[in-house]
Amino acid sequence: MAKIVVITSGKGGVGKTTTSASFATGLAMRGYKTVVVDFDVGLRNLDLVMGCENRIVYDFVDVLSGNARLSQALVKDKQLDNLFILPASQTRDKDALTDEGVSDIMAQLSQQFDYIICDSPAGIERGAQLAMYHADEAIIVTNPEISSVRDSDRIIGILQSRTKKVEDGGAVREHLVINRYNPDRAVAGEMMDIDTISNDILKVPLLGVIPESNTVLEASNQGQPVIHYGQSVAGQCYDDIVARFLGEPRPLRHIDVKKKSFLQRWFGG
């Protein structure tokens, strides 16, 4: 049986789909047969980040409505034979997702894959709740600013009350990823610091921190999960996140203020 992991956030635009793509890719790179499911019906973006938008013939809703078999809708990654995407529909709304239909698809995928990664829409509307409902584990993605952290706290409340795991008497294992972190700005008080977000407010174990990086945008525009950019700061941090999730201890990287050289201090650089 597969392990189902939902990538979620309370606020849009925090880097959730970027995280879904790199996290799923990282698992596949380690040999796990992985599928990433786009639950953002009507606003499909995951296929763009993974560079497979031109290969889509059928989508999630086609399978739910009986217009296609699951095997017809699954799109294989261009680089990894054990990585697949189940794309969302661009022409339907989230009411097309039904409890029974999603449950059936999750059951079918669980027989075929080691990991099912659910790329959830932001917020708490129907698509997001369906993405979270079947999760065994959740990765909450937030930015270091108060509105994003506050909305993430609300998502945690749903994970702790409206999931199948909770209904069955268990709990969804929670992880936190802080995206677009800048240690210099945190020290200057211009954004929230890691300890305040993870330990004081959300109280969720920290899985990783992704610093601000232009490589993320570059990778997205190239249709590549940024984890493939192994020499980049962001790529390294996503690789660390996957390793920690699988139980490998790795220290946090790129979270400390860099010391300025004498010339930088002298000229204010």
mmCIF file of C-alpha atoms in Angstrom:
data_model
loop_
_atom_site.group_PDB
_atom_site.id
_atom_site.type_symbol
_atom_site.label_atom_id
_atom_site.label_comp_id
_atom_site.label_asym_id
_atom_site.label_seq_id
_atom_site.Cartn_x
_atom_site.Cartn_y
_atom_site.Cartn_z
ATOM 1 C CA MET A 1 0.000 0.000 0.000
ATOM 2 C CA ALA A 2 1.200 3.464 -0.849
ATOM 3 C CA LYS A 3 1.880 6.225 1.644
ATOM 4 C CA ILE A 4 -0.225 9.291 0.861
ATOM 5 C CA VAL A 5 1.413 12.676 1.483
ATOM 6 C CA VAL A 6 -0.455 15.955 1.001
ATOM 7 C CA ILE A 7 1.442 19.169 0.264
ATOM 8 C CA THR A 8 -0.763 21.974 1.543
ATOM 9 C CA SER A 9 -0.857 25.621 2.563
ATOM 10 C CA GLY A 10 -3.350 28.114 3.871
ATOM 11 C CA LYS A 11 -2.379 30.835 1.442
ATOM 12 C CA GLY A 12 -1.795 30.759 -2.305
ATOM 13 C CA GLY A 13 1.528 31.577 -3.910
ATOM 14 C CA VAL A 14 3.765 30.241 -1.129
ATOM 15 C CA GLY A 15 5.562 27.636 -3.274
ATOM 16 C CA LYS A 16 3.351 24.623 -2.658
ATOM 17 C CA THR A 17 3.325 23.299 -6.240
ATOM 18 C CA THR A 18 7.086 23.865 -6.542
ATOM 19 C CA THR A 19 7.486 21.813 -3.374
ATOM 20 C CA SER A 20 5.147 19.071 -4.626
ATOM 21 C CA ALA A 21 7.111 18.709 -7.867
ATOM 22 C CA SER A 22 10.542 18.611 -6.225
ATOM 23 C CA PHE A 23 9.447 16.380 -3.341
ATOM 24 C CA ALA A 24 7.858 13.812 -5.677
ATOM 25 C CA THR A 25 10.887 13.964 -7.978
ATOM 26 C CA GLY A 26 13.249 13.460 -5.053
ATOM 27 C CA LEU A 27 11.395 10.331 -3.948
ATOM 28 C CA ALA A 28 11.490 8.955 -7.488
ATOM 29 C CA MET A 29 15.215 9.717 -7.746
ATOM 30 C CA ARG A 30 15.693 7.478 -4.712
ATOM 31 C CA GLY A 31 13.930 4.583 -6.430
ATOM 32 C CA TYR A 32 10.377 4.930 -5.106
ATOM 33 C CA LYS A 33 7.549 4.605 -7.608
ATOM 34 C CA THR A 34 5.785 7.926 -7.130
ATOM 35 C CA VAL A 35 2.718 9.705 -8.488
ATOM 36 C CA VAL A 36 1.875 13.341 -7.867
ATOM 37 C CA VAL A 37 -1.818 14.230 -8.124
ATOM 38 C CA ASP A 38 -2.925 17.778 -8.981
ATOM 39 C CA PHE A 39 -6.072 18.611 -6.983
ATOM 40 C CA ASP A 40 -6.209 22.222 -8.185
ATOM 41 C CA VAL A 41 -9.071 21.703 -10.635
ATOM 42 C CA GLY A 42 -9.551 24.711 -12.901
ATOM 43 C CA LEU A 43 -6.123 26.218 -12.156
ATOM 44 C CA ARG A 44 -3.747 23.516 -13.360
ATOM 45 C CA ASN A 45 -0.073 24.407 -12.825
ATOM 46 C CA LEU A 46 1.723 21.265 -11.716
ATOM 47 C CA ASP A 47 2.112 20.001 -15.287
ATOM 48 C CA LEU A 48 3.905 23.244 -16.234
ATOM 49 C CA VAL A 49 6.375 22.963 -13.362
ATOM 50 C CA MET A 50 7.083 19.339 -14.335
ATOM 51 C CA GLY A 51 7.309 20.087 -18.054
ATOM 52 C CA CYS A 52 4.628 17.670 -19.254
ATOM 53 C CA GLU A 53 1.798 20.042 -20.235
ATOM 54 C CA ASN A 54 1.892 19.000 -23.909
ATOM 55 C CA ARG A 55 1.524 15.312 -23.092
ATOM 56 C CA ILE A 56 -1.814 15.578 -21.315
ATOM 57 C CA VAL A 57 -4.739 13.906 -23.095
ATOM 58 C CA TYR A 58 -6.953 12.921 -20.156
ATOM 59 C CA ASP A 59 -7.103 14.320 -16.624
ATOM 60 C CA PHE A 60 -8.297 13.643 -13.083
ATOM 61 C CA VAL A 61 -11.898 14.603 -13.847
ATOM 62 C CA ASP A 62 -11.974 12.429 -16.983
ATOM 63 C CA VAL A 63 -11.183 9.437 -14.776
ATOM 64 C CA LEU A 64 -13.778 10.447 -12.179
ATOM 65 C CA SER A 65 -16.469 10.833 -14.825
ATOM 66 C CA GLY A 66 -15.654 7.532 -16.520
ATOM 67 C CA ASN A 67 -14.387 9.114 -19.746
ATOM 68 C CA ALA A 68 -10.943 7.555 -19.327
ATOM 69 C CA ARG A 69 -9.195 4.826 -17.400
ATOM 70 C CA LEU A 70 -6.652 5.813 -14.766
ATOM 71 C CA SER A 71 -3.850 4.330 -16.858
ATOM 72 C CA GLN A 72 -4.798 6.644 -19.741
ATOM 73 C CA ALA A 73 -4.629 9.781 -17.584
ATOM 74 C CA LEU A 74 -1.308 9.086 -15.884
ATOM 75 C CA VAL A 75 1.549 10.965 -17.569
ATOM 76 C CA LYS A 76 5.076 9.572 -17.193
ATOM 77 C CA ASP A 77 7.878 11.981 -16.365
ATOM 78 C CA LYS A 78 10.346 12.726 -19.160
ATOM 79 C CA GLN A 79 13.410 11.891 -17.061
ATOM 80 C CA LEU A 80 12.317 9.354 -14.448
ATOM 81 C CA ASP A 81 10.505 6.155 -15.431
ATOM 82 C CA ASN A 82 9.087 5.688 -11.926
ATOM 83 C CA LEU A 83 7.537 9.172 -11.650
ATOM 84 C CA PHE A 84 4.016 9.990 -12.889
ATOM 85 C CA ILE A 85 1.590 12.903 -12.731
ATOM 86 C CA LEU A 86 -2.200 12.772 -12.626
ATOM 87 C CA PRO A 87 -3.116 16.236 -13.973
ATOM 88 C CA ALA A 88 -6.075 18.368 -12.964
ATOM 89 C CA SER A 89 -8.707 19.604 -15.388
ATOM 90 C CA GLN A 90 -8.503 23.184 -16.661
ATOM 91 C CA THR A 91 -12.101 23.322 -17.858
ATOM 92 C CA ARG A 92 -14.049 22.049 -14.851
ATOM 93 C CA ASP A 93 -14.551 23.406 -11.335
ATOM 94 C CA LYS A 94 -13.793 21.740 -8.017
ATOM 95 C CA ASP A 95 -17.385 20.505 -7.628
ATOM 96 C CA ALA A 96 -16.454 17.862 -10.204
ATOM 97 C CA LEU A 97 -14.490 16.111 -7.446
ATOM 98 C CA THR A 98 -16.627 13.656 -5.471
ATOM 99 C CA ASP A 99 -15.836 11.895 -2.212
ATOM 100 C CA GLU A 100 -16.489 8.475 -3.703
ATOM 101 C CA GLY A 101 -14.581 9.169 -6.908
ATOM 102 C CA VAL A 102 -11.491 10.470 -5.131
ATOM 103 C CA SER A 103 -11.552 7.530 -2.707
ATOM 104 C CA ASP A 104 -11.693 5.089 -5.603
ATOM 105 C CA ILE A 105 -8.768 6.742 -7.396
ATOM 106 C CA MET A 106 -6.681 6.807 -4.213
ATOM 107 C CA ALA A 107 -7.395 3.084 -3.754
ATOM 108 C CA GLN A 108 -6.323 2.316 -7.316
ATOM 109 C CA LEU A 109 -3.147 4.380 -7.029
ATOM 110 C CA SER A 110 -2.290 2.749 -3.706
ATOM 111 C CA GLN A 111 -2.029 -0.599 -5.462
ATOM 112 C CA GLN A 112 0.458 0.740 -8.024
ATOM 113 C CA PHE A 113 2.721 3.213 -6.227
ATOM 114 C CA ASP A 114 4.963 3.538 -3.180
ATOM 115 C CA TYR A 115 4.085 7.217 -2.661
ATOM 116 C CA ILE A 116 1.083 9.320 -3.657
ATOM 117 C CA ILE A 117 1.828 13.048 -3.414
ATOM 118 C CA CYS A 118 -1.312 15.218 -3.363
ATOM 119 C CA ASP A 119 -0.724 18.779 -4.556
ATOM 120 C CA SER A 120 -3.525 20.578 -2.739
ATOM 121 C CA PRO A 121 -5.108 23.879 -3.697
ATOM 122 C CA ALA A 122 -4.487 26.634 -1.181
ATOM 123 C CA GLY A 123 -7.094 27.344 1.461
ATOM 124 C CA ILE A 124 -9.913 25.244 2.866
ATOM 125 C CA GLU A 125 -12.344 24.875 -0.030
ATOM 126 C CA ARG A 126 -13.553 21.496 -1.302
ATOM 127 C CA GLY A 127 -10.568 20.578 -3.453
ATOM 128 C CA ALA A 128 -8.194 21.233 -0.562
ATOM 129 C CA GLN A 129 -10.251 19.218 1.906
ATOM 130 C CA LEU A 130 -10.420 16.256 -0.486
ATOM 131 C CA ALA A 131 -6.658 16.438 -1.020
ATOM 132 C CA MET A 132 -6.077 16.346 2.748
ATOM 133 C CA TYR A 133 -8.713 13.770 3.655
ATOM 134 C CA HIS A 134 -6.801 10.600 2.699
ATOM 135 C CA ALA A 135 -3.363 11.768 3.830
ATOM 136 C CA ASP A 136 -1.082 9.713 6.040
ATOM 137 C CA GLU A 137 1.366 12.613 6.287
ATOM 138 C CA ALA A 138 1.182 16.330 5.499
ATOM 139 C CA ILE A 139 3.791 18.871 4.504
ATOM 140 C CA ILE A 140 2.597 22.381 5.338
ATOM 141 C CA VAL A 141 4.331 25.030 3.222
ATOM 142 C CA THR A 142 4.463 28.572 4.559
ATOM 143 C CA ASN A 143 6.309 31.821 3.930
ATOM 144 C CA PRO A 144 7.919 33.747 6.826
ATOM 145 C CA GLU A 145 5.203 36.389 7.057
ATOM 146 C CA ILE A 146 2.294 36.567 9.458
ATOM 147 C CA SER A 147 -0.662 36.109 7.109
ATOM 148 C CA SER A 148 0.856 32.974 5.584
ATOM 149 C CA VAL A 149 1.694 31.523 9.005
ATOM 150 C CA ARG A 150 -1.763 32.346 10.377
ATOM 151 C CA ASP A 151 -3.470 30.618 7.438
ATOM 152 C CA SER A 152 -1.186 27.603 7.863
ATOM 153 C CA ASP A 153 -2.360 27.335 11.466
ATOM 154 C CA ARG A 154 -5.920 27.035 10.200
ATOM 155 C CA ILE A 155 -4.908 24.250 7.812
ATOM 156 C CA ILE A 156 -3.304 22.375 10.702
ATOM 157 C CA GLY A 157 -6.642 22.532 12.506
ATOM 158 C CA ILE A 158 -8.328 20.799 9.558
ATOM 159 C CA LEU A 159 -5.600 18.147 9.378
ATOM 160 C CA GLN A 160 -6.203 17.409 13.044
ATOM 161 C CA SER A 161 -9.982 17.133 12.764
ATOM 162 C CA ARG A 162 -11.281 16.349 9.245
ATOM 163 C CA THR A 163 -9.126 13.548 7.853
ATOM 164 C CA LYS A 164 -9.700 9.827 7.504
ATOM 165 C CA LYS A 165 -6.781 9.148 9.827
ATOM 166 C CA VAL A 166 -8.437 11.154 12.594
ATOM 167 C CA GLU A 167 -11.837 9.580 11.974
ATOM 168 C CA ASP A 168 -10.195 6.161 12.382
ATOM 169 C CA GLY A 169 -8.641 7.205 15.700
ATOM 170 C CA GLY A 170 -5.166 8.103 14.453
ATOM 171 C CA ALA A 171 -3.409 11.290 13.388
ATOM 172 C CA VAL A 172 -1.810 12.730 10.281
ATOM 173 C CA ARG A 173 1.929 13.145 10.759
ATOM 174 C CA GLU A 174 2.760 16.821 10.162
ATOM 175 C CA HIS A 175 5.892 18.449 8.726
ATOM 176 C CA LEU A 176 6.706 22.102 8.088
ATOM 177 C CA VAL A 177 8.567 23.660 5.163
ATOM 178 C CA ILE A 178 9.403 27.363 5.314
ATOM 179 C CA ASN A 179 9.858 28.769 1.824
ATOM 180 C CA ARG A 180 11.516 31.995 0.589
ATOM 181 C CA TYR A 181 13.501 32.512 3.773
ATOM 182 C CA ASN A 182 16.140 35.227 3.959
ATOM 183 C CA PRO A 183 18.286 35.091 7.117
ATOM 184 C CA ASP A 184 19.495 38.692 6.753
ATOM 185 C CA ARG A 185 15.932 40.002 6.626
ATOM 186 C CA ALA A 186 14.919 37.770 9.536
ATOM 187 C CA VAL A 187 17.736 39.141 11.696
ATOM 188 C CA ALA A 188 16.705 42.669 10.697
ATOM 189 C CA GLY A 189 13.127 41.949 11.778
ATOM 190 C CA GLU A 190 11.769 42.282 8.242
ATOM 191 C CA MET A 191 10.387 38.728 8.230
ATOM 192 C CA MET A 192 9.595 36.097 10.846
ATOM 193 C CA ASP A 193 12.396 33.847 12.062
ATOM 194 C CA ILE A 194 12.426 30.045 11.878
ATOM 195 C CA ASP A 195 12.070 29.395 15.617
ATOM 196 C CA THR A 196 9.061 31.700 15.986
ATOM 197 C CA ILE A 197 7.244 30.046 13.069
ATOM 198 C CA SER A 198 7.996 26.421 13.870
ATOM 199 C CA ASN A 199 8.207 26.283 17.656
ATOM 200 C CA ASP A 200 6.227 29.254 18.973
ATOM 201 C CA ILE A 201 3.266 29.551 16.591
ATOM 202 C CA LEU A 202 2.675 26.422 14.502
ATOM 203 C CA LYS A 203 4.412 23.900 16.774
ATOM 204 C CA VAL A 204 5.048 21.565 13.840
ATOM 205 C CA PRO A 205 8.363 19.739 13.328
ATOM 206 C CA LEU A 206 10.527 21.540 10.797
ATOM 207 C CA LEU A 207 11.308 19.436 7.721
ATOM 208 C CA GLY A 208 13.259 22.078 5.849
ATOM 209 C CA VAL A 209 13.871 25.693 4.885
ATOM 210 C CA ILE A 210 14.112 26.931 1.298
ATOM 211 C CA PRO A 211 15.971 30.247 0.965
ATOM 212 C CA GLU A 212 14.991 32.904 -1.541
ATOM 213 C CA SER A 213 16.463 31.795 -4.866
ATOM 214 C CA ASN A 214 16.214 32.951 -8.464
ATOM 215 C CA THR A 215 16.844 29.356 -9.528
ATOM 216 C CA VAL A 216 13.297 28.394 -8.522
ATOM 217 C CA LEU A 217 11.828 30.727 -11.143
ATOM 218 C CA GLU A 218 14.393 29.656 -13.721
ATOM 219 C CA ALA A 219 13.590 25.980 -13.158
ATOM 220 C CA SER A 220 9.847 26.608 -13.320
ATOM 221 C CA ASN A 221 10.188 28.459 -16.617
ATOM 222 C CA GLN A 222 12.201 25.534 -17.991
ATOM 223 C CA GLY A 223 9.589 22.986 -16.863
ATOM 224 C CA GLN A 224 12.005 21.361 -14.427
ATOM 225 C CA PRO A 225 11.550 20.641 -10.715
ATOM 226 C CA VAL A 226 14.270 22.683 -9.034
ATOM 227 C CA ILE A 227 15.621 19.604 -7.234
ATOM 228 C CA HIS A 228 17.235 18.699 -10.586
ATOM 229 C CA TYR A 229 19.424 21.816 -10.174
ATOM 230 C CA GLY A 230 21.731 20.073 -7.741
ATOM 231 C CA GLN A 231 24.312 22.870 -7.616
ATOM 232 C CA SER A 232 21.735 25.470 -6.580
ATOM 233 C CA VAL A 233 20.880 26.388 -3.010
ATOM 234 C CA ALA A 234 17.188 25.597 -3.537
ATOM 235 C CA GLY A 235 17.939 22.272 -5.213
ATOM 236 C CA GLN A 236 20.188 21.229 -2.337
ATOM 237 C CA CYS A 237 17.591 22.199 0.254
ATOM 238 C CA TYR A 238 14.837 20.221 -1.468
ATOM 239 C CA ASP A 239 17.131 17.201 -1.626
ATOM 240 C CA ASP A 240 17.713 17.614 2.114
ATOM 241 C CA ILE A 241 13.937 17.738 2.700
ATOM 242 C CA VAL A 242 13.403 14.423 0.930
ATOM 243 C CA ALA A 243 16.296 12.842 2.823
ATOM 244 C CA ARG A 244 14.963 14.015 6.200
ATOM 245 C CA PHE A 245 11.468 12.786 5.337
ATOM 246 C CA LEU A 246 12.948 9.329 4.695
ATOM 247 C CA GLY A 247 14.745 9.377 8.048
ATOM 248 C CA GLU A 248 18.227 10.493 7.043
ATOM 249 C CA PRO A 249 19.606 13.118 9.442
ATOM 250 C CA ARG A 250 20.848 16.221 7.675
ATOM 251 C CA PRO A 251 21.654 19.630 9.141
ATOM 252 C CA LEU A 252 19.814 22.707 7.921
ATOM 253 C CA ARG A 253 21.782 24.603 5.295
ATOM 254 C CA HIS A 254 21.795 28.186 4.042
ATOM 255 C CA ILE A 255 19.894 29.599 7.028
ATOM 256 C CA ASP A 256 22.636 31.665 8.679
ATOM 257 C CA VAL A 257 23.611 35.251 7.970
ATOM 258 C CA LYS A 258 26.683 35.347 5.769
ATOM 259 C CA LYS A 259 29.606 37.268 7.163
ATOM 260 C CA LYS A 260 30.526 40.270 5.048
ATOM 261 C CA SER A 261 34.048 40.792 3.819
ATOM 262 C CA PHE A 262 36.055 43.848 4.811
ATOM 263 C CA LEU A 263 35.299 45.545 1.476
ATOM 264 C CA GLN A 264 31.569 44.802 1.783
ATOM 265 C CA ARG A 265 31.522 46.285 5.282
ATOM 266 C CA TRP A 266 33.540 49.296 4.162
ATOM 267 C CA PHE A 267 31.372 50.071 1.130
ATOM 268 C CA GLY A 268 28.081 48.972 2.698
ATOM 269 C CA GLY A 269 27.660 45.973 0.344
#
